[in-house]
Short mmCIF file of C-alpha atoms in Angstrom, two decimals:
data_model
loop_
_atom_site.label_atom_id
_atom_site.label_comp_id
_atom_site.label_asym_id
_atom_site.label_seq_id
_atom_site.Cartn_x
_atom_site.Cartn_y
_atom_site.Cartn_z
CA MET U 1 -139.27 125.32 -79.03
CA ASN U 2 -138.19 125.01 -82.68
CA ALA U 3 -138.58 128.75 -83.25
CA ALA U 4 -136.52 129.51 -80.15
CA LEU U 5 -133.76 127.11 -81.19
CA GLU U 6 -133.68 128.53 -84.70
CA ALA U 7 -133.35 132.05 -83.29
CA VAL U 8 -130.57 131.30 -80.81
CA GLY U 9 -128.74 128.93 -83.14
CA SER U 10 -128.05 131.77 -85.57
CA LEU U 11 -126.44 134.03 -82.94
CA GLN U 12 -122.74 134.81 -82.92
CA ASP U 13 -120.78 132.92 -80.22
CA VAL U 14 -123.52 130.28 -79.92
CA VAL U 15 -123.26 126.67 -81.07
CA LEU U 16 -126.36 124.48 -81.10
CA ARG U 17 -125.71 120.76 -80.71
CA GLN U 18 -128.42 118.12 -80.78
CA THR U 19 -128.69 114.58 -79.43
CA VAL U 20 -125.57 114.85 -77.29
CA PRO U 21 -124.63 111.68 -75.33
CA ALA U 22 -124.72 111.93 -71.54
CA ARG U 23 -121.19 110.54 -71.33
CA GLU U 24 -119.91 113.71 -73.05
CA LEU U 25 -121.63 116.00 -70.56
CA THR U 26 -121.34 114.40 -67.12
CA THR U 27 -118.71 112.48 -65.20
CA PHE U 28 -121.21 109.78 -64.24
CA GLY U 29 -122.18 109.23 -67.85
CA VAL U 30 -125.66 107.79 -67.34
CA GLY U 31 -128.98 108.97 -68.73
CA ALA U 32 -130.51 109.68 -72.10
CA ASP U 33 -128.98 111.83 -74.80
CA VAL U 34 -129.55 115.56 -74.37
CA PRO U 35 -131.82 116.73 -77.23
CA HIS U 36 -130.67 120.37 -77.33
CA LEU U 37 -127.38 121.79 -76.03
CA LEU U 38 -126.33 125.41 -76.44
CA GLU U 39 -122.64 126.18 -76.04
CA ILE U 40 -122.22 129.90 -75.38
CA GLY U 41 -118.95 131.74 -75.92
CA SER U 42 -119.57 135.28 -74.64
CA THR U 43 -121.44 137.20 -71.97
CA ALA U 44 -123.36 139.18 -74.59
CA ALA U 45 -124.46 136.00 -76.36
CA CYS U 46 -125.57 134.51 -73.06
CA ALA U 47 -127.84 137.48 -72.38
CA GLN U 48 -129.29 137.26 -75.90
CA VAL U 49 -129.95 133.53 -75.56
CA LEU U 50 -131.73 133.89 -72.23
CA LYS U 51 -133.86 136.74 -73.53
CA ILE U 52 -134.92 134.78 -76.62
CA LEU U 53 -135.69 131.64 -74.63
CA GLN U 54 -137.79 133.70 -72.22
CA GLU U 55 -139.70 135.36 -75.07
CA HIS U 56 -140.53 131.93 -76.52
CA GLY U 57 -141.43 130.42 -73.15
CA ALA U 58 -138.69 127.80 -73.51
CA SER U 59 -137.37 126.28 -70.28
CA TRP U 60 -133.64 125.83 -69.77
CA ARG U 61 -130.98 124.61 -67.34
CA VAL U 62 -127.32 125.47 -67.07
CA LEU U 63 -124.70 122.73 -66.89
CA GLY U 64 -121.11 123.20 -65.77
CA ALA U 65 -118.59 120.38 -65.97
CA GLY U 66 -121.32 117.89 -65.06
CA SER U 67 -119.39 116.47 -62.12
CA ASN U 68 -122.32 116.39 -59.67
CA VAL U 69 -125.23 115.96 -62.10
CA VAL U 70 -127.07 112.78 -63.06
CA LEU U 71 -129.14 113.08 -66.23
CA PRO U 72 -132.53 111.31 -66.47
CA ASP U 73 -133.18 108.13 -68.44
CA SER U 74 -135.79 109.94 -70.55
CA ASP U 75 -135.26 112.96 -72.77
CA LEU U 76 -135.04 116.35 -71.09
CA SER U 77 -137.60 118.89 -72.24
CA ASP U 78 -135.30 121.74 -71.21
CA VAL U 79 -132.67 123.36 -73.38
CA ILE U 80 -129.26 122.79 -71.77
CA ILE U 81 -126.85 125.72 -71.64
CA ARG U 82 -123.12 125.26 -71.22
CA LEU U 83 -120.36 127.87 -71.34
CA GLY U 84 -117.95 127.35 -74.22
CA ARG U 85 -114.31 128.17 -74.91
CA GLY U 86 -114.95 131.89 -75.24
CA LEU U 87 -115.81 131.96 -71.54
CA ASN U 88 -112.70 130.09 -70.44
CA GLY U 89 -109.86 132.29 -69.24
CA ALA U 90 -108.98 135.07 -66.84
CA ALA U 91 -108.19 138.77 -66.59
CA SER U 92 -106.16 140.86 -64.19
CA SER U 93 -109.21 143.03 -63.58
CA VAL U 94 -112.89 143.16 -64.53
CA GLY U 95 -113.51 144.51 -68.01
CA GLU U 96 -110.20 143.46 -69.52
CA ALA U 97 -110.10 140.94 -72.36
CA LEU U 98 -109.79 137.33 -71.27
CA GLU U 99 -106.36 135.73 -71.56
CA PRO U 100 -105.12 132.20 -70.83
CA ILE U 101 -105.13 131.67 -67.07
CA GLU U 102 -101.42 130.85 -67.10
CA GLN U 103 -100.53 134.29 -68.48
CA VAL U 104 -102.69 136.13 -65.96
CA ALA U 105 -101.28 134.02 -63.12
CA ASP U 106 -97.74 134.90 -64.22
CA LYS U 107 -98.51 138.62 -64.17
CA LEU U 108 -100.25 138.36 -60.81
CA ALA U 109 -97.36 136.46 -59.26
CA GLN U 110 -94.92 139.16 -60.36
CA SER U 111 -97.12 142.04 -59.21
CA ARG U 112 -97.17 143.72 -55.80
CA LEU U 113 -100.86 144.54 -56.11
CA PRO U 114 -103.51 142.58 -54.17
CA ALA U 115 -103.72 139.02 -55.47
CA MET U 116 -107.09 139.33 -57.19
CA LEU U 117 -108.21 138.17 -60.62
CA TYR U 118 -111.34 137.72 -62.69
CA VAL U 119 -111.98 134.16 -63.89
CA ALA U 120 -114.56 133.26 -66.54
CA GLY U 121 -117.27 130.81 -65.51
CA GLY U 122 -116.38 128.18 -68.09
CA SER U 123 -112.83 127.79 -66.79
CA GLY U 124 -111.82 124.49 -65.19
CA LEU U 125 -111.42 124.64 -61.42
CA MET U 126 -108.71 121.97 -61.22
CA SER U 127 -106.46 123.64 -63.77
CA LEU U 128 -107.05 127.00 -62.10
CA SER U 129 -105.95 125.51 -58.78
CA ARG U 130 -102.84 123.99 -60.36
CA LEU U 131 -101.75 127.13 -62.19
CA LEU U 132 -102.24 129.46 -59.22
CA THR U 133 -100.64 127.29 -56.55
CA ALA U 134 -97.59 126.71 -58.76
CA ARG U 135 -97.02 130.46 -58.62
CA GLY U 136 -97.42 130.87 -54.88
CA LEU U 137 -100.99 132.17 -55.08
CA SER U 138 -102.80 130.44 -52.24
CA GLY U 139 -106.48 129.80 -51.63
CA LEU U 140 -107.51 127.12 -54.09
CA GLU U 141 -105.40 124.23 -52.81
CA PHE U 142 -108.65 122.63 -51.62
CA ALA U 143 -109.86 122.49 -55.23
CA ALA U 144 -107.19 120.03 -56.34
CA GLY U 145 -109.12 117.11 -57.76
CA ILE U 146 -112.54 118.82 -57.96
CA PRO U 147 -113.59 118.37 -61.62
CA ALA U 148 -115.84 121.43 -61.75
CA SER U 149 -116.15 124.57 -63.81
CA VAL U 150 -115.67 127.84 -61.96
CA GLY U 151 -119.31 128.74 -62.58
CA GLY U 152 -120.54 125.44 -61.20
CA ALA U 153 -118.19 125.66 -58.22
CA VAL U 154 -119.54 129.11 -57.36
CA ALA U 155 -123.17 128.00 -57.77
CA MET U 156 -122.83 125.27 -55.14
CA ASN U 157 -119.98 126.77 -53.09
CA ALA U 158 -117.85 123.74 -53.86
CA GLY U 159 -115.32 122.75 -51.27
CA ALA U 160 -113.13 120.05 -49.75
CA HIS U 161 -110.37 119.58 -47.19
CA GLY U 162 -111.73 122.35 -44.97
CA GLY U 163 -111.84 124.98 -47.71
CA SER U 164 -114.50 126.27 -50.10
CA MET U 165 -115.15 128.86 -52.78
CA ALA U 166 -116.53 131.17 -50.10
CA ASP U 167 -112.97 131.61 -48.79
CA VAL U 168 -111.76 133.29 -51.98
CA LEU U 169 -114.91 134.60 -53.64
CA ARG U 170 -115.37 138.38 -53.74
CA GLU U 171 -117.69 139.07 -56.68
CA VAL U 172 -119.92 136.98 -58.92
CA HIS U 173 -120.94 138.06 -62.41
CA VAL U 174 -124.24 136.58 -63.54
CA VAL U 175 -126.33 136.98 -66.67
CA SER U 176 -130.10 136.76 -66.97
CA ALA U 177 -132.61 137.77 -69.63
CA LEU U 178 -132.23 141.32 -68.28
CA GLY U 179 -128.46 141.41 -68.86
CA GLU U 180 -125.35 141.21 -66.68
CA GLN U 181 -125.35 141.80 -62.94
CA VAL U 182 -122.43 142.01 -60.50
CA LEU U 183 -123.05 140.56 -57.04
CA ASN U 184 -120.99 141.01 -53.89
CA ALA U 185 -120.10 137.64 -52.41
CA LYS U 186 -121.25 138.90 -48.99
CA ASP U 187 -124.81 139.08 -50.32
CA LEU U 188 -124.95 135.47 -51.58
CA GLN U 189 -125.60 133.76 -48.22
CA LEU U 190 -122.69 131.41 -48.85
CA ALA U 191 -122.91 128.33 -46.67
CA TYR U 192 -122.00 124.64 -46.77
CA ARG U 193 -122.57 123.65 -50.43
CA ALA U 194 -124.98 126.56 -50.86
CA CYS U 195 -124.99 129.88 -52.70
CA CYS U 196 -128.07 132.09 -53.12
CA LEU U 197 -127.98 133.25 -56.74
CA PRO U 198 -130.77 135.03 -58.64
CA GLU U 199 -133.23 132.66 -60.28
CA GLN U 200 -132.82 132.00 -64.00
CA SER U 201 -129.27 133.31 -64.07
CA VAL U 202 -125.94 131.96 -65.32
CA VAL U 203 -122.60 132.51 -63.58
CA VAL U 204 -120.33 133.89 -66.31
CA GLY U 205 -117.42 134.90 -64.09
CA ALA U 206 -116.09 135.57 -60.62
CA VAL U 207 -113.53 137.75 -58.89
CA LEU U 208 -111.27 135.75 -56.58
CA GLU U 209 -108.93 137.07 -53.90
CA LEU U 210 -105.91 134.93 -53.08
CA LYS U 211 -103.03 135.13 -50.63
CA ARG U 212 -99.34 135.15 -51.43
CA ASP U 213 -97.21 132.28 -50.15
CA SER U 214 -94.24 130.29 -51.36
CA ALA U 215 -94.97 128.10 -54.35
CA GLU U 216 -93.35 125.22 -52.47
CA GLU U 217 -95.83 125.46 -49.58
CA CYS U 218 -98.82 125.89 -51.89
CA LEU U 219 -97.86 122.88 -53.98
CA LYS U 220 -97.23 120.82 -50.86
CA ARG U 221 -100.76 121.45 -49.59
CA ARG U 222 -102.21 120.72 -53.00
CA ARG U 223 -100.26 117.45 -53.33
CA GLU U 224 -101.44 116.36 -49.88
CA ASN U 225 -105.05 116.93 -50.91
CA LEU U 226 -104.59 114.99 -54.13
CA LEU U 227 -102.90 112.13 -52.29
CA TYR U 228 -105.75 111.96 -49.78
CA ARG U 229 -108.26 111.73 -52.62
CA LYS U 230 -106.28 108.99 -54.32
CA LYS U 231 -106.11 106.95 -51.12
CA THR U 232 -109.74 107.33 -50.05
CA GLN U 233 -111.87 107.83 -53.17
CA PRO U 234 -112.67 105.53 -56.14
CA LEU U 235 -111.24 107.84 -58.77
CA HIS U 236 -110.77 104.97 -61.22
CA LEU U 237 -114.52 104.63 -61.82
CA PRO U 238 -117.08 107.08 -63.28
CA SER U 239 -118.98 108.89 -60.52
CA ALA U 240 -120.56 112.18 -59.50
CA GLY U 241 -118.42 112.59 -56.40
CA SER U 242 -119.92 112.75 -52.93
CA VAL U 243 -123.56 111.67 -52.95
CA PHE U 244 -124.68 113.35 -49.72
CA GLN U 245 -123.69 116.37 -47.71
CA ASN U 246 -122.36 115.67 -44.23
CA PRO U 247 -125.27 116.16 -41.79
CA SER U 248 -122.95 117.90 -39.31
CA ASP U 249 -119.28 118.36 -38.46
CA ASP U 250 -119.53 115.33 -36.17
CA ALA U 251 -121.49 113.09 -38.53
CA ALA U 252 -119.88 112.21 -41.85
CA ALA U 253 -122.29 110.88 -44.46
CA GLY U 254 -119.83 108.15 -45.45
CA ALA U 255 -119.59 106.83 -41.89
CA LEU U 256 -123.39 106.78 -41.52
CA LEU U 257 -123.81 104.93 -44.81
CA ASP U 258 -121.15 102.43 -43.78
CA ARG U 259 -122.96 101.79 -40.49
CA ALA U 260 -126.22 101.35 -42.39
CA GLY U 261 -124.62 98.67 -44.56
CA PHE U 262 -124.55 100.57 -47.83
CA LYS U 263 -120.88 100.16 -48.70
CA GLY U 264 -120.94 97.94 -51.78
CA ARG U 265 -124.75 98.10 -52.11
CA ARG U 266 -125.59 97.74 -55.78
CA LYS U 267 -128.47 98.11 -58.19
CA GLY U 268 -128.03 97.48 -61.89
CA GLY U 269 -124.76 99.04 -62.97
CA VAL U 270 -124.53 101.47 -60.03
CA GLU U 271 -123.14 100.85 -56.55
CA PHE U 272 -122.01 102.57 -53.38
CA SER U 273 -118.25 102.25 -53.53
CA GLU U 274 -116.44 99.67 -51.40
CA MET U 275 -113.71 102.28 -51.02
CA HIS U 276 -115.90 105.17 -49.86
CA ALA U 277 -119.53 104.64 -48.87
CA ASN U 278 -120.54 108.20 -49.82
CA TRP U 279 -119.57 107.71 -53.45
CA LEU U 280 -121.85 106.13 -56.03
CA VAL U 281 -119.92 104.72 -58.97
CA ARG U 282 -120.91 103.41 -62.38
CA SER U 283 -119.64 99.85 -62.31
CA GLY U 284 -121.52 98.44 -65.29
CA ALA U 285 -122.55 99.43 -68.79
CA GLU U 286 -126.22 98.83 -67.91
CA ALA U 287 -126.25 101.68 -65.37
CA LYS U 288 -129.37 103.87 -65.34
CA SER U 289 -130.33 107.13 -63.72
CA SER U 290 -133.22 105.30 -62.05
CA ASP U 291 -130.69 102.99 -60.35
CA VAL U 292 -128.98 106.04 -58.87
CA SER U 293 -132.29 107.49 -57.68
CA ASP U 294 -133.41 104.22 -56.09
CA LEU U 295 -130.13 103.78 -54.21
CA VAL U 296 -130.18 107.39 -53.01
CA GLN U 297 -133.73 107.10 -51.68
CA SER U 298 -132.98 103.75 -50.03
CA ALA U 299 -129.95 105.23 -48.28
CA ILE U 300 -131.88 108.25 -47.03
CA ALA U 301 -134.59 106.03 -45.56
CA ALA U 302 -132.14 103.58 -43.98
CA VAL U 303 -130.04 106.26 -42.27
CA ARG U 304 -133.18 108.05 -41.06
CA GLU U 305 -134.44 104.83 -39.50
CA MET U 306 -131.04 103.97 -38.03
CA CYS U 307 -130.25 107.23 -36.25
CA ALA U 308 -132.83 109.86 -37.24
CA ALA U 309 -130.19 111.73 -39.27
CA GLU U 310 -131.45 113.31 -42.48
CA LEU U 311 -129.14 112.89 -45.46
CA LYS U 312 -129.34 115.68 -48.04
CA PRO U 313 -128.17 114.83 -51.57
CA GLU U 314 -125.19 116.75 -52.88
CA ILE U 315 -125.60 115.34 -56.37
CA ARG U 316 -128.27 116.86 -58.60
CA MET U 317 -130.80 114.47 -60.09
CA TRP U 318 -132.24 116.09 -63.21
#
């Protein structure tokens, strides 16, 4: 491991950080410090890093904005990879140099060409939604309030309010130890919170196709989504968002958990929110990853016994 870290730490566009607190990496903020974090600022550097780690037999995981990940209470043996500032931005077409998203959105709004753009995987989904909708570029209104990176949103086909990344996704650019690969969205088996990506790959960018509408209408839809979140979700407390996927269109996980008596159920510094039963929140400084795991498993068992429904976690327990 030390040889691998020494090799990748000397690469251009790579920053090696050690003993990084969980609160800096995830929205839930529980778990042990991350021993080794690599922040990667270019596609070429990403390919080099993955090749070196593979050659040294070092295991790794990729972390986006950390909004649906709960880190373990003990140290991770894996190297954690996160896309840095060099992979935050957009381009009018694939192959062009990245620019601030705002500049690309301005050019796209003024153009008569199809409303398509390339967005780097480290870009923030919420800010992307805000900047595009303000210019009458529709398709990401659903993403208002989703604190994800574009890469992470693609990897899990993030969605809300009846929309998802699948609605706008046209191409995905991934990097593995073999280099960069461009994938057609039609080949990714996109489904509810699911995207079939190649193993041991990192999403470094995506091509999105939007629709043109009035900025007023786009912003109205986005505001409505934000207002709904504010009214129904405990946004004032640290969390990892929805805990479980909805078992079906007719069975919401939150309603099942409420029926099973889990609203307000607590262990240590973690509890199922009184505001929304499908949200676990960190309500105390003593919160542990094991508390999250215990509550998740208890909820799965209780709902299964109550109505034979099988809850599938949406959060990722590392």
